[in-house]
Amino acid sequence: MKRPSWDEYFMEIVEIIKSRSTCLRRQVGALIVKDKRILTSGYNGAPSGCKHCSESGCIRDDLNIPSGERHELCRATHAEQNAIAQAAYSGTSVKDSTLYITAQPCVLCAKLAINAGIEKIIYQGDYPDELAMQLLKEAGVRIVKFSPDELHYR
């Protein structure tokens, strides 16, 4: 039996993490890893103590806001934001870590990842935000698009 690579292993975990999402449009999972050890995780959903979109409805759908636009008009916090916030909450540094995500980060999450000191991002799905990719490259964050076709161990 062939063992999964570390990237395959962590990307499988983010798939499970995203299943906790309460977003009606897109479920996203994030995992922050350093030295092959999991530091923190996050999924997209409403802030703690607030109603989930699954309970209150989707503001973005109601206003016909396309994906990738007007991020401030949403009840949910993005998976990457939640993972970084969870690290801060517990006093865990994410400097020089790797962020695994089920979708390319938006510009807000990209800026947060840059300023948190994340050195590498491995993502799976696309997201319509070219500025995010431009800023990540400019800041020297290594970006890798992961393909599920690379899962050869199954």
PDB file of C-alpha atoms in Angstrom:
ATOM      1  CA  MET A   1       0.000   0.000   0.000  1.00  0.00           C
ATOM      2  CA  LYS A   2       1.351   3.411  -0.979  1.00  0.00           C
ATOM      3  CA  ARG A   3       1.086   6.149   1.609  1.00  0.00           C
ATOM      4  CA  PRO A   4      -0.193   9.579   0.535  1.00  0.00           C
ATOM      5  CA  SER A   5       2.294  12.409   0.206  1.00  0.00           C
ATOM      6  CA  TRP A   6       2.085  15.098   2.880  1.00  0.00           C
ATOM      7  CA  ASP A   7       0.281  17.425   0.470  1.00  0.00           C
ATOM      8  CA  GLU A   8      -2.218  14.700  -0.422  1.00  0.00           C
ATOM      9  CA  TYR A   9      -2.757  13.956   3.263  1.00  0.00           C
ATOM     10  CA  PHE A  10      -3.380  17.581   4.237  1.00  0.00           C
ATOM     11  CA  MET A  11      -5.619  18.234   1.212  1.00  0.00           C
ATOM     12  CA  GLU A  12      -7.747  15.242   2.201  1.00  0.00           C
ATOM     13  CA  ILE A  13      -8.103  16.775   5.673  1.00  0.00           C
ATOM     14  CA  VAL A  14      -9.274  20.145   4.285  1.00  0.00           C
ATOM     15  CA  GLU A  15     -11.986  18.292   2.390  1.00  0.00           C
ATOM     16  CA  ILE A  16     -13.313  17.013   5.722  1.00  0.00           C
ATOM     17  CA  ILE A  17     -12.925  20.433   7.366  1.00  0.00           C
ATOM     18  CA  LYS A  18     -15.031  22.115   4.676  1.00  0.00           C
ATOM     19  CA  SER A  19     -17.944  19.815   5.518  1.00  0.00           C
ATOM     20  CA  ARG A  20     -18.496  21.940   8.666  1.00  0.00           C
ATOM     21  CA  SER A  21     -19.168  25.041   6.542  1.00  0.00           C
ATOM     22  CA  THR A  22     -22.582  26.671   6.816  1.00  0.00           C
ATOM     23  CA  CYS A  23     -22.262  28.745   3.637  1.00  0.00           C
ATOM     24  CA  LEU A  24     -25.077  28.176   1.170  1.00  0.00           C
ATOM     25  CA  ARG A  25     -22.939  29.039  -1.875  1.00  0.00           C
ATOM     26  CA  ARG A  26     -19.541  27.420  -1.407  1.00  0.00           C
ATOM     27  CA  GLN A  27     -17.997  25.245   1.282  1.00  0.00           C
ATOM     28  CA  VAL A  28     -14.323  25.981   1.905  1.00  0.00           C
ATOM     29  CA  GLY A  29     -11.857  24.402   4.317  1.00  0.00           C
ATOM     30  CA  ALA A  30      -8.428  25.618   5.410  1.00  0.00           C
ATOM     31  CA  LEU A  31      -5.583  24.055   7.349  1.00  0.00           C
ATOM     32  CA  ILE A  32      -2.367  25.688   8.537  1.00  0.00           C
ATOM     33  CA  VAL A  33       0.624  23.371   8.858  1.00  0.00           C
ATOM     34  CA  LYS A  34       4.218  23.861   9.937  1.00  0.00           C
ATOM     35  CA  ASP A  35       6.912  21.193   9.949  1.00  0.00           C
ATOM     36  CA  LYS A  36       4.301  18.564   8.983  1.00  0.00           C
ATOM     37  CA  ARG A  37       2.260  19.389  12.086  1.00  0.00           C
ATOM     38  CA  ILE A  38      -1.246  20.810  12.037  1.00  0.00           C
ATOM     39  CA  LEU A  39      -1.439  24.181  13.789  1.00  0.00           C
ATOM     40  CA  THR A  40      -5.037  25.197  13.153  1.00  0.00           C
ATOM     41  CA  SER A  41      -8.010  24.790  10.853  1.00  0.00           C
ATOM     42  CA  GLY A  42     -10.973  26.821   9.686  1.00  0.00           C
ATOM     43  CA  TYR A  43     -14.037  26.701   7.480  1.00  0.00           C
ATOM     44  CA  ASN A  44     -16.281  29.448   6.163  1.00  0.00           C
ATOM     45  CA  GLY A  45     -19.227  30.392   8.318  1.00  0.00           C
ATOM     46  CA  ALA A  46     -20.748  33.077  10.508  1.00  0.00           C
ATOM     47  CA  PRO A  47     -18.742  34.460  13.447  1.00  0.00           C
ATOM     48  CA  SER A  48     -19.131  32.703  16.798  1.00  0.00           C
ATOM     49  CA  GLY A  49     -22.473  33.450  18.413  1.00  0.00           C
ATOM     50  CA  CYS A  50     -24.084  34.684  15.177  1.00  0.00           C
ATOM     51  CA  LYS A  51     -26.721  32.953  13.088  1.00  0.00           C
ATOM     52  CA  HIS A  52     -25.428  30.849  10.248  1.00  0.00           C
ATOM     53  CA  CYS A  53     -26.462  31.567   6.667  1.00  0.00           C
ATOM     54  CA  SER A  54     -28.210  28.200   6.691  1.00  0.00           C
ATOM     55  CA  GLU A  55     -30.506  29.719   9.358  1.00  0.00           C
ATOM     56  CA  SER A  56     -30.825  33.322   8.168  1.00  0.00           C
ATOM     57  CA  GLY A  57     -30.426  33.002   4.404  1.00  0.00           C
ATOM     58  CA  CYS A  58     -27.749  34.304   2.082  1.00  0.00           C
ATOM     59  CA  ILE A  59     -27.420  38.078   1.863  1.00  0.00           C
ATOM     60  CA  ARG A  60     -25.292  37.712  -1.262  1.00  0.00           C
ATOM     61  CA  ASP A  61     -27.949  35.662  -3.052  1.00  0.00           C
ATOM     62  CA  ASP A  62     -30.643  38.143  -2.005  1.00  0.00           C
ATOM     63  CA  LEU A  63     -28.598  41.011  -3.502  1.00  0.00           C
ATOM     64  CA  ASN A  64     -27.433  39.037  -6.582  1.00  0.00           C
ATOM     65  CA  ILE A  65     -23.754  39.619  -5.754  1.00  0.00           C
ATOM     66  CA  PRO A  66     -21.430  37.571  -7.992  1.00  0.00           C
ATOM     67  CA  SER A  67     -18.721  35.387  -6.517  1.00  0.00           C
ATOM     68  CA  GLY A  68     -15.485  37.277  -5.962  1.00  0.00           C
ATOM     69  CA  GLU A  69     -17.129  40.672  -5.399  1.00  0.00           C
ATOM     70  CA  ARG A  70     -18.251  42.737  -2.388  1.00  0.00           C
ATOM     71  CA  HIS A  71     -16.772  40.445   0.296  1.00  0.00           C
ATOM     72  CA  GLU A  72     -17.991  42.775   3.030  1.00  0.00           C
ATOM     73  CA  LEU A  73     -21.601  41.897   2.216  1.00  0.00           C
ATOM     74  CA  CYS A  74     -21.575  38.437   3.741  1.00  0.00           C
ATOM     75  CA  ARG A  75     -22.319  36.983   7.180  1.00  0.00           C
ATOM     76  CA  ALA A  76     -19.525  34.433   6.841  1.00  0.00           C
ATOM     77  CA  THR A  77     -15.883  34.657   7.723  1.00  0.00           C
ATOM     78  CA  HIS A  78     -13.691  32.913   5.160  1.00  0.00           C
ATOM     79  CA  ALA A  79     -11.997  29.615   6.018  1.00  0.00           C
ATOM     80  CA  GLU A  80      -8.511  31.148   5.842  1.00  0.00           C
ATOM     81  CA  GLN A  81      -9.564  34.038   8.080  1.00  0.00           C
ATOM     82  CA  ASN A  82     -11.019  31.599  10.604  1.00  0.00           C
ATOM     83  CA  ALA A  83      -7.862  29.469  10.602  1.00  0.00           C
ATOM     84  CA  ILE A  84      -5.630  32.515  11.167  1.00  0.00           C
ATOM     85  CA  ALA A  85      -8.001  33.917  13.815  1.00  0.00           C
ATOM     86  CA  GLN A  86      -8.047  30.547  15.604  1.00  0.00           C
ATOM     87  CA  ALA A  87      -4.251  30.574  15.696  1.00  0.00           C
ATOM     88  CA  ALA A  88      -4.276  34.095  17.155  1.00  0.00           C
ATOM     89  CA  TYR A  89      -6.958  33.092  19.681  1.00  0.00           C
ATOM     90  CA  SER A  90      -4.767  30.269  20.972  1.00  0.00           C
ATOM     91  CA  GLY A  91      -1.503  32.219  20.741  1.00  0.00           C
ATOM     92  CA  THR A  92      -0.057  30.063  17.955  1.00  0.00           C
ATOM     93  CA  SER A  93       2.288  31.682  15.450  1.00  0.00           C
ATOM     94  CA  VAL A  94       1.667  30.802  11.808  1.00  0.00           C
ATOM     95  CA  LYS A  95       4.887  32.453  10.603  1.00  0.00           C
ATOM     96  CA  ASP A  96       6.694  30.358   7.990  1.00  0.00           C
ATOM     97  CA  SER A  97       3.786  27.918   7.710  1.00  0.00           C
ATOM     98  CA  THR A  98       1.846  26.404   4.801  1.00  0.00           C
ATOM     99  CA  LEU A  99      -1.838  27.116   4.237  1.00  0.00           C
ATOM    100  CA  TYR A 100      -3.876  24.368   2.561  1.00  0.00           C
ATOM    101  CA  ILE A 101      -7.212  25.515   1.119  1.00  0.00           C
ATOM    102  CA  THR A 102      -9.958  23.951  -0.955  1.00  0.00           C
ATOM    103  CA  ALA A 103     -10.217  27.128  -3.087  1.00  0.00           C
ATOM    104  CA  GLN A 104      -7.856  29.891  -4.202  1.00  0.00           C
ATOM    105  CA  PRO A 105      -7.856  32.684  -1.606  1.00  0.00           C
ATOM    106  CA  CYS A 106      -9.623  35.991  -2.211  1.00  0.00           C
ATOM    107  CA  VAL A 107      -7.688  39.256  -1.980  1.00  0.00           C
ATOM    108  CA  LEU A 108      -8.718  39.798   1.661  1.00  0.00           C
ATOM    109  CA  CYS A 109      -7.474  36.360   2.700  1.00  0.00           C
ATOM    110  CA  ALA A 110      -4.335  36.760   0.595  1.00  0.00           C
ATOM    111  CA  LYS A 111      -3.456  40.009   2.382  1.00  0.00           C
ATOM    112  CA  LEU A 112      -4.126  38.424   5.768  1.00  0.00           C
ATOM    113  CA  ALA A 113      -1.980  35.392   4.905  1.00  0.00           C
ATOM    114  CA  ILE A 114       0.864  37.643   3.738  1.00  0.00           C
ATOM    115  CA  ASN A 115       0.801  39.707   6.933  1.00  0.00           C
ATOM    116  CA  ALA A 116       0.509  36.579   9.119  1.00  0.00           C
ATOM    117  CA  GLY A 117       3.792  35.328   7.639  1.00  0.00           C
ATOM    118  CA  ILE A 118       2.431  32.323   5.764  1.00  0.00           C
ATOM    119  CA  GLU A 119       5.131  31.298   3.309  1.00  0.00           C
ATOM    120  CA  LYS A 120       3.290  28.832   1.064  1.00  0.00           C
ATOM    121  CA  ILE A 121      -0.295  28.316  -0.086  1.00  0.00           C
ATOM    122  CA  ILE A 122      -1.541  25.081  -1.615  1.00  0.00           C
ATOM    123  CA  TYR A 123      -5.056  25.382  -2.996  1.00  0.00           C
ATOM    124  CA  GLN A 124      -7.357  23.224  -5.070  1.00  0.00           C
ATOM    125  CA  GLY A 125     -10.283  25.108  -6.638  1.00  0.00           C
ATOM    126  CA  ASP A 126     -10.317  28.338  -8.604  1.00  0.00           C
ATOM    127  CA  TYR A 127     -11.706  31.671  -7.431  1.00  0.00           C
ATOM    128  CA  PRO A 128     -12.159  34.780  -9.603  1.00  0.00           C
ATOM    129  CA  ASP A 129      -9.606  37.073  -7.954  1.00  0.00           C
ATOM    130  CA  GLU A 130      -6.514  37.950  -9.969  1.00  0.00           C
ATOM    131  CA  LEU A 131      -5.404  40.660  -7.524  1.00  0.00           C
ATOM    132  CA  ALA A 132      -5.070  38.034  -4.781  1.00  0.00           C
ATOM    133  CA  MET A 133      -2.642  36.019  -6.899  1.00  0.00           C
ATOM    134  CA  GLN A 134      -0.740  39.124  -7.931  1.00  0.00           C
ATOM    135  CA  LEU A 135      -0.231  40.240  -4.310  1.00  0.00           C
ATOM    136  CA  LEU A 136       0.802  36.760  -3.156  1.00  0.00           C
ATOM    137  CA  LYS A 137       3.420  36.550  -5.906  1.00  0.00           C
ATOM    138  CA  GLU A 138       4.637  40.087  -5.202  1.00  0.00           C
ATOM    139  CA  ALA A 139       5.031  39.254  -1.498  1.00  0.00           C
ATOM    140  CA  GLY A 140       7.024  36.118  -2.295  1.00  0.00           C
ATOM    141  CA  VAL A 141       4.418  33.642  -1.044  1.00  0.00           C
ATOM    142  CA  ARG A 142       4.825  30.346  -2.883  1.00  0.00           C
ATOM    143  CA  ILE A 143       1.552  29.322  -4.524  1.00  0.00           C
ATOM    144  CA  VAL A 144       0.789  25.796  -5.673  1.00  0.00           C
ATOM    145  CA  LYS A 145      -2.383  24.631  -7.370  1.00  0.00           C
ATOM    146  CA  PHE A 146      -3.112  21.105  -6.214  1.00  0.00           C
ATOM    147  CA  SER A 147      -4.897  18.713  -8.531  1.00  0.00           C
ATOM    148  CA  PRO A 148      -6.993  15.845  -7.180  1.00  0.00           C
ATOM    149  CA  ASP A 149      -5.729  13.850 -10.168  1.00  0.00           C
ATOM    150  CA  GLU A 150      -2.428  13.727  -8.308  1.00  0.00           C
ATOM    151  CA  LEU A 151      -3.925  11.378  -5.717  1.00  0.00           C
ATOM    152  CA  HIS A 152      -2.222   8.217  -6.985  1.00  0.00           C
ATOM    153  CA  TYR A 153      -2.264   6.279  -3.758  1.00  0.00           C
ATOM    154  CA  ARG A 154      -5.941   5.284  -3.871  1.00  0.00           C
TER     155      ARG A 154
END
